[in-house]
Tab-separated table of C-alpha atoms in Angstrom:
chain	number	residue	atom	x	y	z
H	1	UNK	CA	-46.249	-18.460	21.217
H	2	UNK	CA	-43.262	-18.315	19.077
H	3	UNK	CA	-40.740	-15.846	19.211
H	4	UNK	CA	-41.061	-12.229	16.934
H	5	UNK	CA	-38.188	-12.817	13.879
H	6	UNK	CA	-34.705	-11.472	14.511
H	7	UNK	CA	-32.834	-10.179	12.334
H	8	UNK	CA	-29.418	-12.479	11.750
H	9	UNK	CA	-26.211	-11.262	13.414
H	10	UNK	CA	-24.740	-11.067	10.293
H	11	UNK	CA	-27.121	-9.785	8.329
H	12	UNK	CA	-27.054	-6.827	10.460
H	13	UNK	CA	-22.804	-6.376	10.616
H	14	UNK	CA	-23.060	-6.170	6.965
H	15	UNK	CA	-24.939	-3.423	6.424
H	16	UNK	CA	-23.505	-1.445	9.046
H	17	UNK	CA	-20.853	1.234	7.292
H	18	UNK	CA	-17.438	0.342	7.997
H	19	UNK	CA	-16.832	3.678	9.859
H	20	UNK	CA	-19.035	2.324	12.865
H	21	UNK	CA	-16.236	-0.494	12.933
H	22	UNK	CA	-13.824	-0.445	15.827
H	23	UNK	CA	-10.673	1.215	14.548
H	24	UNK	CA	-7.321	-0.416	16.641
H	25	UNK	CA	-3.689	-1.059	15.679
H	26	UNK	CA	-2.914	-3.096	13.820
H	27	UNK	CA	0.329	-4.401	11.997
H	28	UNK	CA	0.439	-4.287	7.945
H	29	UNK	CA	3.067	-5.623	5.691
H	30	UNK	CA	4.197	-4.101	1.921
H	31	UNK	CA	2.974	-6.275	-0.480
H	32	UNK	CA	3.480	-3.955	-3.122
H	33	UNK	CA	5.341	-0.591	-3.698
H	34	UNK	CA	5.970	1.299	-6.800
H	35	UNK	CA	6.866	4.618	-8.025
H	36	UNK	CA	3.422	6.783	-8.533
H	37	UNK	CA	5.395	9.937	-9.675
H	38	UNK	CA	8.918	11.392	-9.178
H	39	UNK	CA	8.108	12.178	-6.027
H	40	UNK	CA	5.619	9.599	-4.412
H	41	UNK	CA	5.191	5.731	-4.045
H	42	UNK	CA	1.999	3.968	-4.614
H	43	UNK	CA	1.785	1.237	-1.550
H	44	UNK	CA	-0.264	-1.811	-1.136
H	45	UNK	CA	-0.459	-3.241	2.389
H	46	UNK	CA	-1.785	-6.509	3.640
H	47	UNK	CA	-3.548	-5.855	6.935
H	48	UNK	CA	-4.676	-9.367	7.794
H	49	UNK	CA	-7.620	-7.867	10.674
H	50	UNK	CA	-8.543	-5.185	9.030
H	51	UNK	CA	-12.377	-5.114	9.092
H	52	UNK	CA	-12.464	-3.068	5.481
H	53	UNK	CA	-13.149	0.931	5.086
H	54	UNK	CA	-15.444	3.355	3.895
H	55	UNK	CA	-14.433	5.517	0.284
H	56	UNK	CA	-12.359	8.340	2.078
H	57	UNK	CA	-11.281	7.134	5.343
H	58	UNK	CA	-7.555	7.553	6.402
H	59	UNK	CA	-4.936	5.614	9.059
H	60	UNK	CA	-2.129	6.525	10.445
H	61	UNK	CA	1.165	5.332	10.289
H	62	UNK	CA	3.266	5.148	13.223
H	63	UNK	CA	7.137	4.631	12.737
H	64	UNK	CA	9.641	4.160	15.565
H	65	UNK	CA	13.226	4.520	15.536
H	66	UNK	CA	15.937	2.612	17.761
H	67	UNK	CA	16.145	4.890	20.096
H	68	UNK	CA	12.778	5.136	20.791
H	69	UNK	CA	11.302	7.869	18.932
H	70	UNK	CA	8.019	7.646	17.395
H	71	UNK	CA	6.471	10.172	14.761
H	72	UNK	CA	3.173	9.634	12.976
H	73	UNK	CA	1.198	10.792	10.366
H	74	UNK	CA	-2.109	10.309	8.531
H	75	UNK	CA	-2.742	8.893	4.884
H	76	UNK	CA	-5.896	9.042	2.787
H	77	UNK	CA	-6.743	5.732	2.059
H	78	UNK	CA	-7.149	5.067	-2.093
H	79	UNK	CA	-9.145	1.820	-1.239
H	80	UNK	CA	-12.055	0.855	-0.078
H	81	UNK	CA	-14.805	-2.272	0.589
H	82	UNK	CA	-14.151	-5.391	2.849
H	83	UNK	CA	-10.447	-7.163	1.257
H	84	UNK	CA	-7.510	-6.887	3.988
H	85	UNK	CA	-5.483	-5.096	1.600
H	86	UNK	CA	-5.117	-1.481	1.303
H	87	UNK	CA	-3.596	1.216	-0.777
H	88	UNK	CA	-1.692	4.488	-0.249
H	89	UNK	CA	-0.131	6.386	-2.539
H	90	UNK	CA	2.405	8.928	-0.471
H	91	UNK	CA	3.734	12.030	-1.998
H	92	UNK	CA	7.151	12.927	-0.460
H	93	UNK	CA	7.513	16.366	1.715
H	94	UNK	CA	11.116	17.605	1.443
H	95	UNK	CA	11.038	18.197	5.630
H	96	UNK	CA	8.739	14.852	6.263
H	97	UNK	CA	9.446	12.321	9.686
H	98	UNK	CA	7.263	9.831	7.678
H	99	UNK	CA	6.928	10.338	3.987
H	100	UNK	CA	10.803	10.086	3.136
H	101	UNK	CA	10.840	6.139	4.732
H	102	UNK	CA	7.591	5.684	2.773
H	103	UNK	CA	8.616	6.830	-0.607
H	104	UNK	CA	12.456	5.558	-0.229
H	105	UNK	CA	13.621	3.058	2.177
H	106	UNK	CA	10.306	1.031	2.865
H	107	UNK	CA	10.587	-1.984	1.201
H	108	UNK	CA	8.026	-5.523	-0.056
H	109	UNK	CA	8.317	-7.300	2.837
H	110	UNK	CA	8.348	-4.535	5.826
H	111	UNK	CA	6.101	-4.199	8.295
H	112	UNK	CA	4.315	-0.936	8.933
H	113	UNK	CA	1.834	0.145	12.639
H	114	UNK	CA	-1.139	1.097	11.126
H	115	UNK	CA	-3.810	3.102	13.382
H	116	UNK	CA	-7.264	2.674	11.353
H	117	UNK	CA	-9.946	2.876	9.461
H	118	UNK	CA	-10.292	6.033	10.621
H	119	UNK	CA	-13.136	9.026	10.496
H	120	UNK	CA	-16.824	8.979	9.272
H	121	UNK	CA	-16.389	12.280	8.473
H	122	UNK	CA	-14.912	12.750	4.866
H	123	UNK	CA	-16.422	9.382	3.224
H	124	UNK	CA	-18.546	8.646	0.339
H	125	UNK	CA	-21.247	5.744	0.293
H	126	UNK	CA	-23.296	4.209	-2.552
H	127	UNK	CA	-26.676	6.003	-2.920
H	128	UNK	CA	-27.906	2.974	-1.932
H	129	UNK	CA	-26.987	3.505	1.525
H	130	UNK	CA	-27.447	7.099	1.796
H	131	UNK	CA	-30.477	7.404	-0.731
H	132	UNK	CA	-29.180	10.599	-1.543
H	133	UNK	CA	-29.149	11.474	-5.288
H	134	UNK	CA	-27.434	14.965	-5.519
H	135	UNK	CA	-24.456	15.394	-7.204
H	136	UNK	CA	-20.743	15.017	-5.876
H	137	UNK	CA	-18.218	17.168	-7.070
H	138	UNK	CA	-14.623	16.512	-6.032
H	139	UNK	CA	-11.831	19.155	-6.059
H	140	UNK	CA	-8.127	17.666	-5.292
H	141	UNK	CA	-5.170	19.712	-5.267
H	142	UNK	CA	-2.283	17.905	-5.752
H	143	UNK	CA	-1.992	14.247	-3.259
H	144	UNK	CA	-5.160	15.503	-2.326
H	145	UNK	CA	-6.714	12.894	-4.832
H	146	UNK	CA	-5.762	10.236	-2.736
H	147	UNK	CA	-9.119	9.451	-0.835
H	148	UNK	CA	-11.143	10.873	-3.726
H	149	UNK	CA	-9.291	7.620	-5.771
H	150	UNK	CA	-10.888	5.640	-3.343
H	151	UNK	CA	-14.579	7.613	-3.433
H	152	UNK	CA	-14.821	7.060	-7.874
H	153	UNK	CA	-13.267	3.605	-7.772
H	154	UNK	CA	-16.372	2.657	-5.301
H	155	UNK	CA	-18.570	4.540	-7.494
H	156	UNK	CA	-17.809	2.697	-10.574
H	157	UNK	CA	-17.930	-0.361	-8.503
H	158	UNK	CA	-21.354	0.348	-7.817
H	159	UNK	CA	-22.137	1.278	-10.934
H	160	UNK	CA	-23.979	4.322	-8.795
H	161	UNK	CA	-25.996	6.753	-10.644
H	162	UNK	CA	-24.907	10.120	-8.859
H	163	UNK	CA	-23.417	12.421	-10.767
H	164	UNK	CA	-19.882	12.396	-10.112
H	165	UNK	CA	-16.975	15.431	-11.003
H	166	UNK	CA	-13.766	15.450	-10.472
H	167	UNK	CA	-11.835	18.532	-10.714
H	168	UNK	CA	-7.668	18.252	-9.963
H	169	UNK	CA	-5.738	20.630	-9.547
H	170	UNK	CA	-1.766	19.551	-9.987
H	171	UNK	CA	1.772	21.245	-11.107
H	172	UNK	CA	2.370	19.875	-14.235
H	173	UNK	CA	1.473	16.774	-15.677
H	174	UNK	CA	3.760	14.434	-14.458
H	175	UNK	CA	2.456	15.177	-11.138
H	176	UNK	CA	-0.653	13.614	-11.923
H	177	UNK	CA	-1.400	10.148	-9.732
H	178	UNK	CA	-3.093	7.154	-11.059
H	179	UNK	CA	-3.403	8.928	-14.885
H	180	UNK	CA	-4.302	5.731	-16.390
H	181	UNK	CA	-6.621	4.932	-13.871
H	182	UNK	CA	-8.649	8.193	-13.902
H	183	UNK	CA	-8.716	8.294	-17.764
H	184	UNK	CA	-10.629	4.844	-17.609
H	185	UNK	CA	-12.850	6.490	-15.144
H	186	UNK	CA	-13.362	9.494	-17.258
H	187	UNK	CA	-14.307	7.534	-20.325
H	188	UNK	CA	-16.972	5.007	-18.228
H	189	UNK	CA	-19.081	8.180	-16.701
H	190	UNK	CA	-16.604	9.922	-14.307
H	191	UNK	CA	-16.523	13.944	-15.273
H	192	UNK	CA	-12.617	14.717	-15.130
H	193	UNK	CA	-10.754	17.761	-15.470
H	194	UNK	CA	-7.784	18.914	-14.807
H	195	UNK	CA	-6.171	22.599	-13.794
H	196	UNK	CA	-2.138	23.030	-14.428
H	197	UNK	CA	-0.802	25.527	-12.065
H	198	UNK	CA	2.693	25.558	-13.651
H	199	UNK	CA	3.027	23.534	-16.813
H	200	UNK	CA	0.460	22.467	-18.931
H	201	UNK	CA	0.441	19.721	-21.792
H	202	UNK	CA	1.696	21.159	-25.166
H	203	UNK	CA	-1.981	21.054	-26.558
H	204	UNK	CA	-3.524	22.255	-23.391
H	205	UNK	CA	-6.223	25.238	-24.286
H	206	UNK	CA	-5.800	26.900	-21.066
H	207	UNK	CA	-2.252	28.360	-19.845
H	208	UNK	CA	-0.816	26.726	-16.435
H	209	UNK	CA	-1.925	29.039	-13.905
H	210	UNK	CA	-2.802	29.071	-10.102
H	211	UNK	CA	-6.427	27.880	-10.147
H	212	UNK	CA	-8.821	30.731	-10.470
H	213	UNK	CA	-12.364	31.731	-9.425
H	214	UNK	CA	-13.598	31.755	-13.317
H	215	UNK	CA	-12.069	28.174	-13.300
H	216	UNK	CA	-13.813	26.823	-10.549
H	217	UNK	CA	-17.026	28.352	-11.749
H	218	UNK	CA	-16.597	26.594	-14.933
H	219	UNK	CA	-15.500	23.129	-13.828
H	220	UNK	CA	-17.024	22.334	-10.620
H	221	UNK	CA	-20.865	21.593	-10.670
H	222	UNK	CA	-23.112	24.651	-10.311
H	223	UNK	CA	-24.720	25.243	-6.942
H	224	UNK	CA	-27.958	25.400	-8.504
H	225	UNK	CA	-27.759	21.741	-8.401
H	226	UNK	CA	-26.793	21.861	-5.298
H	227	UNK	CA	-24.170	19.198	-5.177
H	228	UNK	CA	-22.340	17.498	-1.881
H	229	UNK	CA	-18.960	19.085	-2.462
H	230	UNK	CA	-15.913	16.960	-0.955
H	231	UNK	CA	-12.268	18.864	-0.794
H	232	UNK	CA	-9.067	17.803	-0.322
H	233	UNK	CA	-5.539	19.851	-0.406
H	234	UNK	CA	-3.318	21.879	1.388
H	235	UNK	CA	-4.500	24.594	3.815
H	236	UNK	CA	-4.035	27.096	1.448
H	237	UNK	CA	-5.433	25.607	-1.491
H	238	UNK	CA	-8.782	24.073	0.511
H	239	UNK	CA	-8.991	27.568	2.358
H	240	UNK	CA	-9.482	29.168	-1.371
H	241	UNK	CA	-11.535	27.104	-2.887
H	242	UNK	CA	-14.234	26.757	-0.048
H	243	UNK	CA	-14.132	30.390	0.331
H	244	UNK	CA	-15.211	31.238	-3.711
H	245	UNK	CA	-17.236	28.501	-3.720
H	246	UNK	CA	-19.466	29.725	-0.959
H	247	UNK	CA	-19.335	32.767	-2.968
H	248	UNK	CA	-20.632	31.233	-5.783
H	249	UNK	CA	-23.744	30.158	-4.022
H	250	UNK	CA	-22.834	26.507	-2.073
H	251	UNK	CA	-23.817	26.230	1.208
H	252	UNK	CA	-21.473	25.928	3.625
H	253	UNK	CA	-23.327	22.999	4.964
H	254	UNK	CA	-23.065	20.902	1.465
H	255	UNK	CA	-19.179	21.196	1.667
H	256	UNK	CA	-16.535	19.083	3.516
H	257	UNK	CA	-12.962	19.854	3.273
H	258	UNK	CA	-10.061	17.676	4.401
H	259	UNK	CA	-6.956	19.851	4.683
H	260	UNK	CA	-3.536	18.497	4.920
H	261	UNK	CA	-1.589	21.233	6.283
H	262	UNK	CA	1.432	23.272	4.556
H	263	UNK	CA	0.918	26.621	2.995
Z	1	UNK	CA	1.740	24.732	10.112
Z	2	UNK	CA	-2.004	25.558	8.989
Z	3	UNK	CA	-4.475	24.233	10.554
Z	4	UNK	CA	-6.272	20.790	9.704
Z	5	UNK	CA	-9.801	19.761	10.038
Z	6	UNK	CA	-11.693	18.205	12.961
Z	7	UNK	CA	-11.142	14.799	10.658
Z	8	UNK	CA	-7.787	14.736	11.527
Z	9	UNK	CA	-8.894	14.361	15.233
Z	10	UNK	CA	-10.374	10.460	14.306
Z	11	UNK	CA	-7.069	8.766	15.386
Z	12	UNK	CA	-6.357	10.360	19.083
Z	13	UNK	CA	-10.244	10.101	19.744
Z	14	UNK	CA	-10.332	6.820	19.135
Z	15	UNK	CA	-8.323	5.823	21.483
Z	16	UNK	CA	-10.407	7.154	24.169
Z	17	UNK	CA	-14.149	6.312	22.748
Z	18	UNK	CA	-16.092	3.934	21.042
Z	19	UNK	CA	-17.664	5.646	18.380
Z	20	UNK	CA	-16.291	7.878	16.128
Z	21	UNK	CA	-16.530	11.696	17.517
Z	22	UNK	CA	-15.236	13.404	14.792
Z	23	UNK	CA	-19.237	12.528	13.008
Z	24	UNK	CA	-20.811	13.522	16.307
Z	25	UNK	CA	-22.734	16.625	16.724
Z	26	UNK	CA	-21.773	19.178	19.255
Z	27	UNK	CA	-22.515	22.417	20.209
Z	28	UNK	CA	-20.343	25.084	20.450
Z	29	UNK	CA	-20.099	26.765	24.215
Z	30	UNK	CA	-19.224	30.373	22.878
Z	31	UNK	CA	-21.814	30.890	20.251
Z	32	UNK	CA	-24.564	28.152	20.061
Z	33	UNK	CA	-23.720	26.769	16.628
Z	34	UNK	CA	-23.818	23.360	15.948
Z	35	UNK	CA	-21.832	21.028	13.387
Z	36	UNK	CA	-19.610	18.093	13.493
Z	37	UNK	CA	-16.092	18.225	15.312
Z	38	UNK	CA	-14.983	16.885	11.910
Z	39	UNK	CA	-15.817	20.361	10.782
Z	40	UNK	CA	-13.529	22.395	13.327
Z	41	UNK	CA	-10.192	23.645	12.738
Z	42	UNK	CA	-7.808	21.736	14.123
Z	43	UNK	CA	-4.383	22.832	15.312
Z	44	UNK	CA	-1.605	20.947	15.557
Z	45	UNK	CA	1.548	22.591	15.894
Z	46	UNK	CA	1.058	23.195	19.712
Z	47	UNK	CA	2.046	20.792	22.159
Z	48	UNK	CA	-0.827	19.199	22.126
Z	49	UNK	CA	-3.679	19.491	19.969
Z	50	UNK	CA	-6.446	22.090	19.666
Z	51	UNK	CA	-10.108	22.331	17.830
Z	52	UNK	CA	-11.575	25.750	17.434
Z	53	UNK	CA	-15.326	26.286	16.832
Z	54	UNK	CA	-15.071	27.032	12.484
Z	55	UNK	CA	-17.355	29.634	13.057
Z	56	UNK	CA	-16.090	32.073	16.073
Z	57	UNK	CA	-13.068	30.427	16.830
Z	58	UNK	CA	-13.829	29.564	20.052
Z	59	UNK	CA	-11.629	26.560	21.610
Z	60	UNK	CA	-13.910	23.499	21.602
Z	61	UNK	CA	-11.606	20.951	22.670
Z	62	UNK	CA	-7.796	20.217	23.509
Z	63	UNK	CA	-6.103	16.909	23.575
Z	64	UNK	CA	-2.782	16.561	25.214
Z	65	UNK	CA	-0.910	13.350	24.983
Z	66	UNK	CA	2.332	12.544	27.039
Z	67	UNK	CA	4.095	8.286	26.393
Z	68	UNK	CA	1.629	6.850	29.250
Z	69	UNK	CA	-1.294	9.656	29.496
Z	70	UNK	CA	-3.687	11.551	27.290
Z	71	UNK	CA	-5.346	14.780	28.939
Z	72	UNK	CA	-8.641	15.728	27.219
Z	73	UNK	CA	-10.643	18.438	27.883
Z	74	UNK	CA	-14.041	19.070	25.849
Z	75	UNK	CA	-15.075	22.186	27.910
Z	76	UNK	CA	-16.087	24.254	24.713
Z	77	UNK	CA	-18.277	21.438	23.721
Z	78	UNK	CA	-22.395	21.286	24.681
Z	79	UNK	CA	-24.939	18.658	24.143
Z	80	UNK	CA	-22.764	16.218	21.848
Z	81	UNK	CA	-25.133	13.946	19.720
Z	82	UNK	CA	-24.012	10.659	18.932
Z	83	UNK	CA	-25.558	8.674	16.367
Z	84	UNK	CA	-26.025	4.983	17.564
Z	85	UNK	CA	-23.874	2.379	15.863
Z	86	UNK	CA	-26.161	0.440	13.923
């Protein structure tokens, strides 16, 4: 009697999501680092056992000083898929432990302790995998983009046919990360737009202004198509936009949020 | 500080489990609703670290971490459901 088929080892590993990966840490090194805006550095960082992440995931980076002294934070990641390397793109907080080294002393060559892939929670897989066809929308405010970067460049990758929107919410327009980027996006299928809270471009047909309620309404899918809603900003901002949008008829349950902290 | 999301929680959990807990299920102790601890509201300003249940605010879990030792206490937590890894 011969044996019932089983399924290759491998076979099965590479359909498994990366988020069911053991996370460890590990030890990266800046391959590449370059201004993103005025105030944050896009970084690329070879992590030779990294096991790849899922669109959304995060790490965190652990730095210690001579003395001892450790501080850490966590990072969206803005890549995704199996490759070793892996980018961030770090916006600079005036009163940062971490953020100041990243943006202005790290350097092509450092090494960096990297805690990751990390959380299942706030990701975004091919409908493929999750045979769900809803809709996504995407609200960033500010470096909030960061994982969502990673969530449309996997959906172009896959050329995936869900609906994908992408509203962001920055200053001015300088503050905008990975313009060109997004732009290509925009013009291959991605819905972008964009909300200026304090200056807008000169031909800009809505004044820079704190994001509003009538905004939202207008450029984040409607909940009558009930779309999978991913957020990701400060406190405050997430905190606001969550709250009108469950006014405006999404379920709670259809929205995740990923707040960073600050006001 | 505001408070973060149970998402934020990935890192320090998994040092202490195999799977990822901020995906898993649990119930809260206070009122009987159920969601993932990525979902809570996470505090981090204290000296250690504290979820609250997103809908009454109950705590669900605290996780305090010293150089060689991590307390963890998941005493607001019921009937966790883990999905199997693969």
């Amino acid at each position: 009697m011969s044996a019932p088929p089983v399924e290759p080892a491998d076979t099965h590993l590479a359909s498994e999501p990366a988020a069911a990966l053991r996370t460890a840490w590990r030890v990266g090194t800046v391959v590449e680092a370059r201004p993103e805006t005025s105030s944050a550095r896009r970084l690329v960082i070879d992590v030779p056992d990294w096991p790849g992440n899922d669109a959304g995931q995060h790490l965190d980076v652990r730095l210690t000083a001579p003395d001892g002294y450790q501080a850490q934070r966590s990072y969206s990641i803005a890549s995704s898929g199996t490759g070793t390397r892996i980018e961030l793109a770090v916006d600079e907080l005036p009163d940062g432990e971490v953020s100041p080294f990243l943006v202005e002393d790290v350097m092509v060559g450092d090494k960096l302790e990297l805690h990751g892939p990390l959380g299942g929670y706030f990701i975004w897989m091919p409908q493929a995998d999750t045979h769900d066809p809803r809709p996504v929308q995407l609200i960033a405010g500010g470096s909030g983009v960061v994982p969502f970067l990673a969530m449309v460049r996997a959906h172009a990758e896959a050329a995936d046919p869900t609906p994908f929107r992408l509203l962001y919410a920055v200053r001015q327009p300088d503050d905008v990360f990975y313009r060109q980027e997004l732009t290509q996006l925009a013009a291959n299928g991605l819905q972008l737009d964009f909300v200026y809270s304090r200056t807008a471009p000169h031909d800009w047909p809505v004044p820079a202004g704190r994001i509003t309620k009538d905004a939202l309404a207008g450029f984040a899918i409607p909940a009558s198509e009930k779309p999978r809603v991913f957020i990701c900003g400060s406190t405050g901002f997430v905190e606001l936009v969550a709250g009108w949008l469950i006014e405006l008829g999404h379920g709670a349950g259809d929205i995740r949020t990923e707040r960073f902290g600050g006001k | 500080m505001n408070h973060v999301d149970g998402n934020a929680l990935a890192g320090q959990l998994s040092d202490l489990f195999a799977f990822d807990l901020t995906t898993a299920v649990g119930r809260c102790i206070n009122c009987g609703t159920s969601g993932m601890l990525g979902a809570a509201m996470v505090h981090q300003a204290a000296p250690g670290t504290v979820a609250r249940c997103p809908h009454c605010g109950a705590v669900l879990a605290t996780i305090v971490e010293s150089s060689d030792r991590i307390w963890l206490s998941l005493a607001g937590l019921t009937a966790i459901e883990v999905t199997k890894p693969g």
